[in-house]
CSV table of C-alpha atoms in Angstrom, one decimal:
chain,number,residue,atom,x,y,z
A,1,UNK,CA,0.0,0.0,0.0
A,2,UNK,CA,1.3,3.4,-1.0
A,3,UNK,CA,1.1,5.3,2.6
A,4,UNK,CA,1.1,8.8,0.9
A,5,UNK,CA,-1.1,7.6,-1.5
A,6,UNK,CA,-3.9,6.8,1.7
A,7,UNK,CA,-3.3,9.7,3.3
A,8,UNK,CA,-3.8,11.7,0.8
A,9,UNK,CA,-7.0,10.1,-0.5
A,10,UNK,CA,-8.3,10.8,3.3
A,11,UNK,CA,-7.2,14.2,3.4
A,12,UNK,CA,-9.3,14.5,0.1
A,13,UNK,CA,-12.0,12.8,1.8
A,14,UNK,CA,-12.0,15.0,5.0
A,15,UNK,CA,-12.2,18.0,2.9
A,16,UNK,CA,-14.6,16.9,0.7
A,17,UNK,CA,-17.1,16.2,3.7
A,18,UNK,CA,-16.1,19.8,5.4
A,19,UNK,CA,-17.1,21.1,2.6
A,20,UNK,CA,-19.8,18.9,2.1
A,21,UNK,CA,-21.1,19.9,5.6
A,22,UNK,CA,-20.4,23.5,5.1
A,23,UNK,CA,-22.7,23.6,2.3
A,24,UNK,CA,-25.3,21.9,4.1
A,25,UNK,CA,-25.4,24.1,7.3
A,26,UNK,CA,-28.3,26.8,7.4
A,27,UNK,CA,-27.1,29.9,8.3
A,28,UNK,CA,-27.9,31.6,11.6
A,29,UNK,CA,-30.7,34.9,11.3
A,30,UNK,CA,-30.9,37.7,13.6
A,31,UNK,CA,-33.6,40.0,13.8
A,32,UNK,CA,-33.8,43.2,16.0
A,33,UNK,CA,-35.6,42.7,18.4
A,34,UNK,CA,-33.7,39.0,19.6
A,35,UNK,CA,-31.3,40.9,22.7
A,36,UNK,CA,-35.0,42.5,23.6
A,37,UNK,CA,-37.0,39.3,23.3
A,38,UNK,CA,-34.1,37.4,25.7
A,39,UNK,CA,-34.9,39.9,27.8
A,40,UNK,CA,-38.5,39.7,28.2
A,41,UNK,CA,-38.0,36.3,28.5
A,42,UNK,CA,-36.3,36.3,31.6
A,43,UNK,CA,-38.3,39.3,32.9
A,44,UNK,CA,-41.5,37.0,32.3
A,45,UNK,CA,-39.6,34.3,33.6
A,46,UNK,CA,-39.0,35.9,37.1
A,47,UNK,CA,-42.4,38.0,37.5
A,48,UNK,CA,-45.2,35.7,35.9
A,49,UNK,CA,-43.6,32.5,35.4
A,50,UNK,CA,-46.1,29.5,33.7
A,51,UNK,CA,-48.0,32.7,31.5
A,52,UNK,CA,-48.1,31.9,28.2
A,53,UNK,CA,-48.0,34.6,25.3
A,54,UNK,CA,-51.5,35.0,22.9
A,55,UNK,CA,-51.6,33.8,19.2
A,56,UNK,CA,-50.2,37.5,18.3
A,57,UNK,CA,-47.9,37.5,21.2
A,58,UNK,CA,-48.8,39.4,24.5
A,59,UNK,CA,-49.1,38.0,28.2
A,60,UNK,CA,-52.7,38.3,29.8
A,61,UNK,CA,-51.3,38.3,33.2
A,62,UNK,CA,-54.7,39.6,35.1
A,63,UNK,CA,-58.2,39.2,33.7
A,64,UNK,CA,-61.3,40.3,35.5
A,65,UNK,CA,-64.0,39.6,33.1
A,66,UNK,CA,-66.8,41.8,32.4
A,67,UNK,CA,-70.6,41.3,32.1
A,68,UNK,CA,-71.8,43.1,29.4
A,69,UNK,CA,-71.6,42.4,25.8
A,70,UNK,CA,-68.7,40.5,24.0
A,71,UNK,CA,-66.1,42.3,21.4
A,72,UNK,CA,-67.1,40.4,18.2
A,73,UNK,CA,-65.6,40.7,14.7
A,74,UNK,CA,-67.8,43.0,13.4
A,75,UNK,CA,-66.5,45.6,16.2
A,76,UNK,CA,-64.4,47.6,15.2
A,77,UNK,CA,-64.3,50.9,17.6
A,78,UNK,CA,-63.3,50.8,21.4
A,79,UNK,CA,-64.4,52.6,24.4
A,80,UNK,CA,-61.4,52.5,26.6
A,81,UNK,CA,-59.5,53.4,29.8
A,82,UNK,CA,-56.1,52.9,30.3
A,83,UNK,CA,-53.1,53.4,32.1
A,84,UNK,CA,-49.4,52.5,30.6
A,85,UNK,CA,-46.0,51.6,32.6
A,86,UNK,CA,-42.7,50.6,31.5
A,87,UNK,CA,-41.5,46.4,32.5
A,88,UNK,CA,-40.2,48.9,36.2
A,89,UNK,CA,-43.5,50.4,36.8
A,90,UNK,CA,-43.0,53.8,35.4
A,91,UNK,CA,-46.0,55.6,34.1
A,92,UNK,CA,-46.0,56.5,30.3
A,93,UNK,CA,-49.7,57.7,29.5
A,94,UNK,CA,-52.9,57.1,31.3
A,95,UNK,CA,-56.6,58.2,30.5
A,96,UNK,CA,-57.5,58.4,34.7
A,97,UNK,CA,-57.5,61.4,36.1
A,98,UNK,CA,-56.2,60.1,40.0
A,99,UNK,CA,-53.3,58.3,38.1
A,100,UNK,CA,-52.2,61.8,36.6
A,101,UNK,CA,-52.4,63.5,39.6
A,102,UNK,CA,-51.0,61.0,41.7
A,103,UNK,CA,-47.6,61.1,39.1
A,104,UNK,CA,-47.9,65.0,39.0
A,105,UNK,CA,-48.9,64.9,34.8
A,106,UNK,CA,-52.5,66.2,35.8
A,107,UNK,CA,-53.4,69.4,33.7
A,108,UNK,CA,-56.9,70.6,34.8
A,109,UNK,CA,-57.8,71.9,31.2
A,110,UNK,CA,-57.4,68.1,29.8
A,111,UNK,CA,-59.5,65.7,29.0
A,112,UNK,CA,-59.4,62.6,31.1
A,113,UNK,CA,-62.0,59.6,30.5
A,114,UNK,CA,-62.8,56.7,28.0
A,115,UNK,CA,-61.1,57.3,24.7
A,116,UNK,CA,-61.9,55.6,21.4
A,117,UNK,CA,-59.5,53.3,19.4
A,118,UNK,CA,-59.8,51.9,16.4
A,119,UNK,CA,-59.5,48.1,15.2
A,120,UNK,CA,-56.9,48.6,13.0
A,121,UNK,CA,-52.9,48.6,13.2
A,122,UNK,CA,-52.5,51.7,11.4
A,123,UNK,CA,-53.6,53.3,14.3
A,124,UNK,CA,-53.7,51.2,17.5
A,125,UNK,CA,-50.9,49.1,18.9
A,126,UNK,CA,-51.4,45.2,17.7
A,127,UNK,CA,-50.7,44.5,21.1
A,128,UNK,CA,-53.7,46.8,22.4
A,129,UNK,CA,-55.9,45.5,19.8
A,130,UNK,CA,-54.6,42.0,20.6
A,131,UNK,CA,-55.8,42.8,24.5
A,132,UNK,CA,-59.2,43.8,24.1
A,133,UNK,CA,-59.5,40.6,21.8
A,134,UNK,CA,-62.1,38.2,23.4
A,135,UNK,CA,-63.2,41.1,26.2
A,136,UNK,CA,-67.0,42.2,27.4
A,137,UNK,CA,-67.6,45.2,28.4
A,138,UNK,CA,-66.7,46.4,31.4
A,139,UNK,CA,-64.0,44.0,32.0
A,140,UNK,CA,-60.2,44.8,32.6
A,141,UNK,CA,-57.4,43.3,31.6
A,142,UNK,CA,-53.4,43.8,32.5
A,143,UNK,CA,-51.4,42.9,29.6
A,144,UNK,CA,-47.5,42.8,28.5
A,145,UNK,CA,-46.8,44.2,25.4
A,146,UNK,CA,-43.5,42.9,23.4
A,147,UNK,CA,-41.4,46.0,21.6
A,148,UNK,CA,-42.1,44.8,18.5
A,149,UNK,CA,-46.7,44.4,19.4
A,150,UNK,CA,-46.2,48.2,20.6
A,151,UNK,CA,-46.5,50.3,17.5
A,152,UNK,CA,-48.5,51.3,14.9
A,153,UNK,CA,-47.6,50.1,11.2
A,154,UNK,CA,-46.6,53.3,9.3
A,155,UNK,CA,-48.8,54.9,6.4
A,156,UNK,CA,-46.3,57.0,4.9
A,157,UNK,CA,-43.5,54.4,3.9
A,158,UNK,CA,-45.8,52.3,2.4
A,159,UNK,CA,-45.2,49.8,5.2
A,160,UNK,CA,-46.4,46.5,4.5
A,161,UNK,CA,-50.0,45.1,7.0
A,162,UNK,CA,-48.5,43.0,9.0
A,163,UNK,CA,-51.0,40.0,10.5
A,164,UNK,CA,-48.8,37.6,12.1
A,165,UNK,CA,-46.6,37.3,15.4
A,166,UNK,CA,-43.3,36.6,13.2
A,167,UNK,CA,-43.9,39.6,10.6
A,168,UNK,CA,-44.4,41.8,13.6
A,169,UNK,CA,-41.3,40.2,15.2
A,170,UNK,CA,-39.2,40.6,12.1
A,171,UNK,CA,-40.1,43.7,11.1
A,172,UNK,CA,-41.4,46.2,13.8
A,173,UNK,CA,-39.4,47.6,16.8
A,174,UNK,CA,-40.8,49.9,20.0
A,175,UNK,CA,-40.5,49.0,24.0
A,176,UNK,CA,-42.7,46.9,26.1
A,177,UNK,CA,-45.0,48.0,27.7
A,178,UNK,CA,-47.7,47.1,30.5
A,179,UNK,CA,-51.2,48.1,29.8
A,180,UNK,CA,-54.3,48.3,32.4
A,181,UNK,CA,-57.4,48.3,30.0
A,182,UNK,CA,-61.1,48.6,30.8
A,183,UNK,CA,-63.3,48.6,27.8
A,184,UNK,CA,-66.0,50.6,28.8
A,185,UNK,CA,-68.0,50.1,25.4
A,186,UNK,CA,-68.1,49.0,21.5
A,187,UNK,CA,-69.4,49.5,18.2
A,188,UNK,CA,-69.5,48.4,14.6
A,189,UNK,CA,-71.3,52.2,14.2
A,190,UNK,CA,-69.4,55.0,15.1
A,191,UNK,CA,-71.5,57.3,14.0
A,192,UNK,CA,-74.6,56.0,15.4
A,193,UNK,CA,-73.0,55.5,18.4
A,194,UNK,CA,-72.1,59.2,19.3
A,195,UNK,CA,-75.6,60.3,18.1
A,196,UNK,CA,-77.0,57.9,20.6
A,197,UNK,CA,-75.5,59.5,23.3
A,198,UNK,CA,-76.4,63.2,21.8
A,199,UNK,CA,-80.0,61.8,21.8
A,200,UNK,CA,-79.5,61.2,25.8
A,201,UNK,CA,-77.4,64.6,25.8
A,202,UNK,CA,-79.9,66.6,24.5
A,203,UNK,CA,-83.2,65.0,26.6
A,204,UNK,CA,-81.7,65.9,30.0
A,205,UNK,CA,-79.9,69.0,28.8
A,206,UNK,CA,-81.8,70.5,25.9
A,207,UNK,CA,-85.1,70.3,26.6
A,208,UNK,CA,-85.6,66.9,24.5
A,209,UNK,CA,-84.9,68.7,20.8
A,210,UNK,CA,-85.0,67.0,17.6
A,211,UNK,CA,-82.0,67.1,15.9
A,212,UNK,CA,-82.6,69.5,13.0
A,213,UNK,CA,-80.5,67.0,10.7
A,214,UNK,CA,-78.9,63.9,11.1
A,215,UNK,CA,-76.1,64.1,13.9
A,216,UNK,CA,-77.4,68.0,14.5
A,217,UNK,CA,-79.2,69.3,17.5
A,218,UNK,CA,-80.3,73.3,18.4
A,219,UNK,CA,-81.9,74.9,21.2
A,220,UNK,CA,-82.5,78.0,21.4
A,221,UNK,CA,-82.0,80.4,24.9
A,222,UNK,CA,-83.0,83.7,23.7
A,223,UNK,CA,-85.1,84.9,20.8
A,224,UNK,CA,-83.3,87.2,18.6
A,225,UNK,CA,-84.4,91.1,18.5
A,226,UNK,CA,-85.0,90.6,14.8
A,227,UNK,CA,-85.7,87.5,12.7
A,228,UNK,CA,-84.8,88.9,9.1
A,229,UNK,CA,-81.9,86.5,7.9
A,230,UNK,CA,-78.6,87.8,7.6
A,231,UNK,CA,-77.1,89.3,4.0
A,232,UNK,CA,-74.9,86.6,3.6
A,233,UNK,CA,-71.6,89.3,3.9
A,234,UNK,CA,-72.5,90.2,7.4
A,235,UNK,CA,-70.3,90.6,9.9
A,236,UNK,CA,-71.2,90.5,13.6
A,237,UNK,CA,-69.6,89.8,17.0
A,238,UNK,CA,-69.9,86.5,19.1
A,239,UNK,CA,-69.4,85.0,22.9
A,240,UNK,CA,-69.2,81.2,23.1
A,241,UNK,CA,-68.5,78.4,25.1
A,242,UNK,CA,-67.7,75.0,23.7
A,243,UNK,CA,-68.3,72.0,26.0
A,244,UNK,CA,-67.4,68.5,25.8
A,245,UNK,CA,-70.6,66.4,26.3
A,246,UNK,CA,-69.6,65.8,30.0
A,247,UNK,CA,-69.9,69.2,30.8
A,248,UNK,CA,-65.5,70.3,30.8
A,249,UNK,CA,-65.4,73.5,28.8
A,250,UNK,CA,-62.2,73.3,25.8
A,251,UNK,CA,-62.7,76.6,24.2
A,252,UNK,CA,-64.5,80.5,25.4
A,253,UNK,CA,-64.8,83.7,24.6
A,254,UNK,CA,-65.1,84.4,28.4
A,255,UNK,CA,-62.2,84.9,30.9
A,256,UNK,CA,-63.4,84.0,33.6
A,257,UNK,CA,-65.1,81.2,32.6
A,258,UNK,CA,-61.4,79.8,31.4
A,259,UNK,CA,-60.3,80.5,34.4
A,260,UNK,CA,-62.4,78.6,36.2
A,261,UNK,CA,-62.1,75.5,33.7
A,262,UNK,CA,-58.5,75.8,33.4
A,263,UNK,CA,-58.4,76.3,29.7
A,264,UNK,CA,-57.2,80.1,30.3
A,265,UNK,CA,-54.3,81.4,28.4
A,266,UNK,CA,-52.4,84.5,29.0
A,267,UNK,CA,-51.2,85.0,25.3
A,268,UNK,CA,-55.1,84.8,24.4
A,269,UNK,CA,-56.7,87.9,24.5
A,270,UNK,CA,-60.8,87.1,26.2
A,271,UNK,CA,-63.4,89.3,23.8
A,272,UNK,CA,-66.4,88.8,21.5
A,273,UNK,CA,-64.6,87.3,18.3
A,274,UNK,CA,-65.9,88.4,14.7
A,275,UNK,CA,-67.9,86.6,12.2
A,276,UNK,CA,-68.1,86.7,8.4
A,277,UNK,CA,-70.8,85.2,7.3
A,278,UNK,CA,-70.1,84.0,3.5
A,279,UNK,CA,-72.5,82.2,0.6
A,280,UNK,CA,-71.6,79.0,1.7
A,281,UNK,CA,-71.8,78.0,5.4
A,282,UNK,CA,-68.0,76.4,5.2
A,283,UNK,CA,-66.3,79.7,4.1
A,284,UNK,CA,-67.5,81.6,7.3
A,285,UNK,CA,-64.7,83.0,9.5
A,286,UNK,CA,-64.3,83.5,12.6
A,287,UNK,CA,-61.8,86.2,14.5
A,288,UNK,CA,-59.6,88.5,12.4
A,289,UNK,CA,-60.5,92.1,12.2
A,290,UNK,CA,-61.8,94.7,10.5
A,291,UNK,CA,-58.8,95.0,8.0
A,292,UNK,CA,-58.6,91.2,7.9
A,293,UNK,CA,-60.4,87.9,7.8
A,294,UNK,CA,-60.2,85.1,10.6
A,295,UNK,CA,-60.2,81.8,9.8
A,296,UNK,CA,-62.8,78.8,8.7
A,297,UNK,CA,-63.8,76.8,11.9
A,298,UNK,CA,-65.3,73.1,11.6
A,299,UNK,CA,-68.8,72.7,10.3
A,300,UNK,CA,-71.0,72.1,13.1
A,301,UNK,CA,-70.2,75.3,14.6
A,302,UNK,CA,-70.3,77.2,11.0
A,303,UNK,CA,-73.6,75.9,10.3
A,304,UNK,CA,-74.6,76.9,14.0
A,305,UNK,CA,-73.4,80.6,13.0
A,306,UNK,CA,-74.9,80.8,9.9
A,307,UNK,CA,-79.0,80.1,11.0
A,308,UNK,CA,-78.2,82.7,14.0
A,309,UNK,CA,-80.2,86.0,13.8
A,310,UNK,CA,-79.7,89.6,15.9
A,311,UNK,CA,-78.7,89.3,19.1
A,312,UNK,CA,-79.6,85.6,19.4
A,313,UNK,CA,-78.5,82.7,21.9
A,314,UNK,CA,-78.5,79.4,21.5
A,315,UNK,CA,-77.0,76.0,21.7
A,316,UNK,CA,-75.9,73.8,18.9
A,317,UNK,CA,-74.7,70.0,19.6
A,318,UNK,CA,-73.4,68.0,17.4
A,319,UNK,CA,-71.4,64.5,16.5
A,320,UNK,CA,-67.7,64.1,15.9
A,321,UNK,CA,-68.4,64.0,12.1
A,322,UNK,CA,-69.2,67.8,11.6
A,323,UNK,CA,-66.1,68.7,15.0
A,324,UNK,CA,-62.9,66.9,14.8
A,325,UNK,CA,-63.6,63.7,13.6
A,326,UNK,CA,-61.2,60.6,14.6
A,327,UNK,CA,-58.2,63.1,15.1
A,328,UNK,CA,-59.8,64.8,18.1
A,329,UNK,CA,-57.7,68.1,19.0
A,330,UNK,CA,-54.6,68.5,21.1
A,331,UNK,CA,-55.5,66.8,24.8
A,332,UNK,CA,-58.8,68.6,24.8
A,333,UNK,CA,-61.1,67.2,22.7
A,334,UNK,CA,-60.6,63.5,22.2
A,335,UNK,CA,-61.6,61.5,18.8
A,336,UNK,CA,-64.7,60.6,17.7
A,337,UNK,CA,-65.7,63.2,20.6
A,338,UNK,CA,-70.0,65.0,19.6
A,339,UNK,CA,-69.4,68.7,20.7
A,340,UNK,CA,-71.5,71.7,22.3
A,341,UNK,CA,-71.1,75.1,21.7
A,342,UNK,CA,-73.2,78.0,23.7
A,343,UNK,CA,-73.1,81.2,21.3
A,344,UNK,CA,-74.7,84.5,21.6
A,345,UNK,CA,-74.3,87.5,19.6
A,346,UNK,CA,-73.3,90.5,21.1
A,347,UNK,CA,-71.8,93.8,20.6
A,348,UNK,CA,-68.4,94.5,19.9
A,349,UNK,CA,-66.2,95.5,22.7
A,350,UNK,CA,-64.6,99.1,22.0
């Protein structure tokens, strides 16, 4: 036997089955969020051992069930309340007003209560959406949120929908988060749902009016000194008060009045603000002065100006569809909030 010979021939070998192998092996993938899902791992690990993450991904680690009616597919807006900690207990956001003035956020002027989110991830968290999965109203759940189940998929880069656990786990980033969440109600109907509760609004606090179209409600205080119509380029002077539907005052004419309701602002200067009344009810204008116009305000309260008359006062009501819509306005006015606005016309201030 040539000796070289073998051991050459098994050197050959040996190579040829490393390289063999080598070509074989699947490569190793990282993602992201791995170092952060490690983590979590051994937080949950420590602090709620045995719990089990949800199809999508998130840990149910209380439940207190409620009695009303169950969240079903066809939902697809939520009445919630919430409060929000880091994986240490640290408040990030909360709806409750004790919890903000416990942590020292509270701002009087703000609205604090059930806000709406919608069923879809462009804008609510998978992992909130994923939460109030399987729900009845009135129940409360405390859920951990993953990074990656804790933000909304993008509209403006043409993000792709992501569905599934491993999409969101590939592709999205964010931190966890602990969520309290009571679903205080649900719809299919937004729009019937906010006119419901104007038709309750307006029995106990406007003498039970009809609504004078559909989402659209008008009482008026004080008959005007003179019912001719308005020229349609008239301007005149105004006082209001804009009111959420629970009463809190967001917007006024009236110093002390947002004073009182903590909406005052010393850079805002408190008198009757003028109104140019145009062809078209969505072209009026309101504030400006005499050398220049103000500027368009949102529908219900422009149609509210255009059917006033001299010296009138009145209330008009009306659902988020004609206000601010799903957007809401700063931490005011939530979305998919109806409005009231109490306006008389008065003289101007000199």
């Amino acid at each position: 036997m040539n000796i070289k010979k073998g051991i050459s021939s098994l050197g050959c070998a040996a190579v040829a089955a490393l390289a063999l192998a080598s070509s074989c092996a699947k490569e190793t993938t990282t993602y992201q969020n791995d170092d952060a899902k490690i983590y979590l791992d051994a937080w949950m690990s420590v602090n709620h051992p045995g719990v089990q993450p949800t199809g999508l991904g998130i840990y149910i680690i209380e439940d207190q069930p409620g009695s009303g009616d169950a969240v079903t597919d066809d939902d697809y807006y939520y009445s919630i309340r919430y409060t929000a900690t880091d994986l240490d207990g640290n408040i990030s956001g909360t709806s409750e007003e004790k919890v903000a003035q416990q942590t020292g956020s509270y701002t009087k002027g703000n609205y604090y209560g059930p806000t709406i989110v919608m069923g879809s991830y462009y804008s609510t968290q998978p992992g909130v959406l994923e939460a109030i999965k399987g729900m009845k109203v009135g129940g409360t759940r405390k859920v951990v949120v993953p990074g990656w189940l804790n933000s909304t998929i993008s509209t403006s880069k043409s993000e792709k929908y992501y569905t599934t656990a491993e999409e969101f786990y590939k592709n999205k980033s964010g931190s966890d988060a602990i969520y309290t969440l009571t679903l205080t109600d649900k719809t299919d109907n937004i729009n019937k749902w906010e006119v419901d509760s104007l038709e309750r609004y307006t029995a106990r606090m406007m003498n039970d009016v009809d609504s004078t179209f559909y989402g659209y409600y008008y009482q008026q205080l004080k008959e005007p000194t003179d019912t001719t119509t308005f020229p349609r380029d008239t301007t005149f002077y105004i006082n209001y008060i804009g009111r959420l539907l629970n009463g809190q005052v967001f917007d006024t004419t009236i110093e002390d009045t947002a004073k009182f309701y903590g909406v005052y602002s010393s850079s805002r200067t408190y008198e009757p603000q003028m109104v140019k009344l145009n062809e078209t009810y969505t072209d009026i204008t309101l504030g400006g002065s005499s050398g220049s116009d103000g500027s368009t305000t949102i529908n219900g309260f422009a149609y509210c100006l255009s059917k006033l008359k001299a010296y009138e006062k009145g209330i008009c009501a009306f659902y988020s569809a004609l206000g601010y819509s799903y957007s809401g306005s700063g931490n005011v006015i939530p979305s998919f909030a109806p409005l009231t606005f109490e306006i008389e016309i008065v003289d101007k201030e000199e």
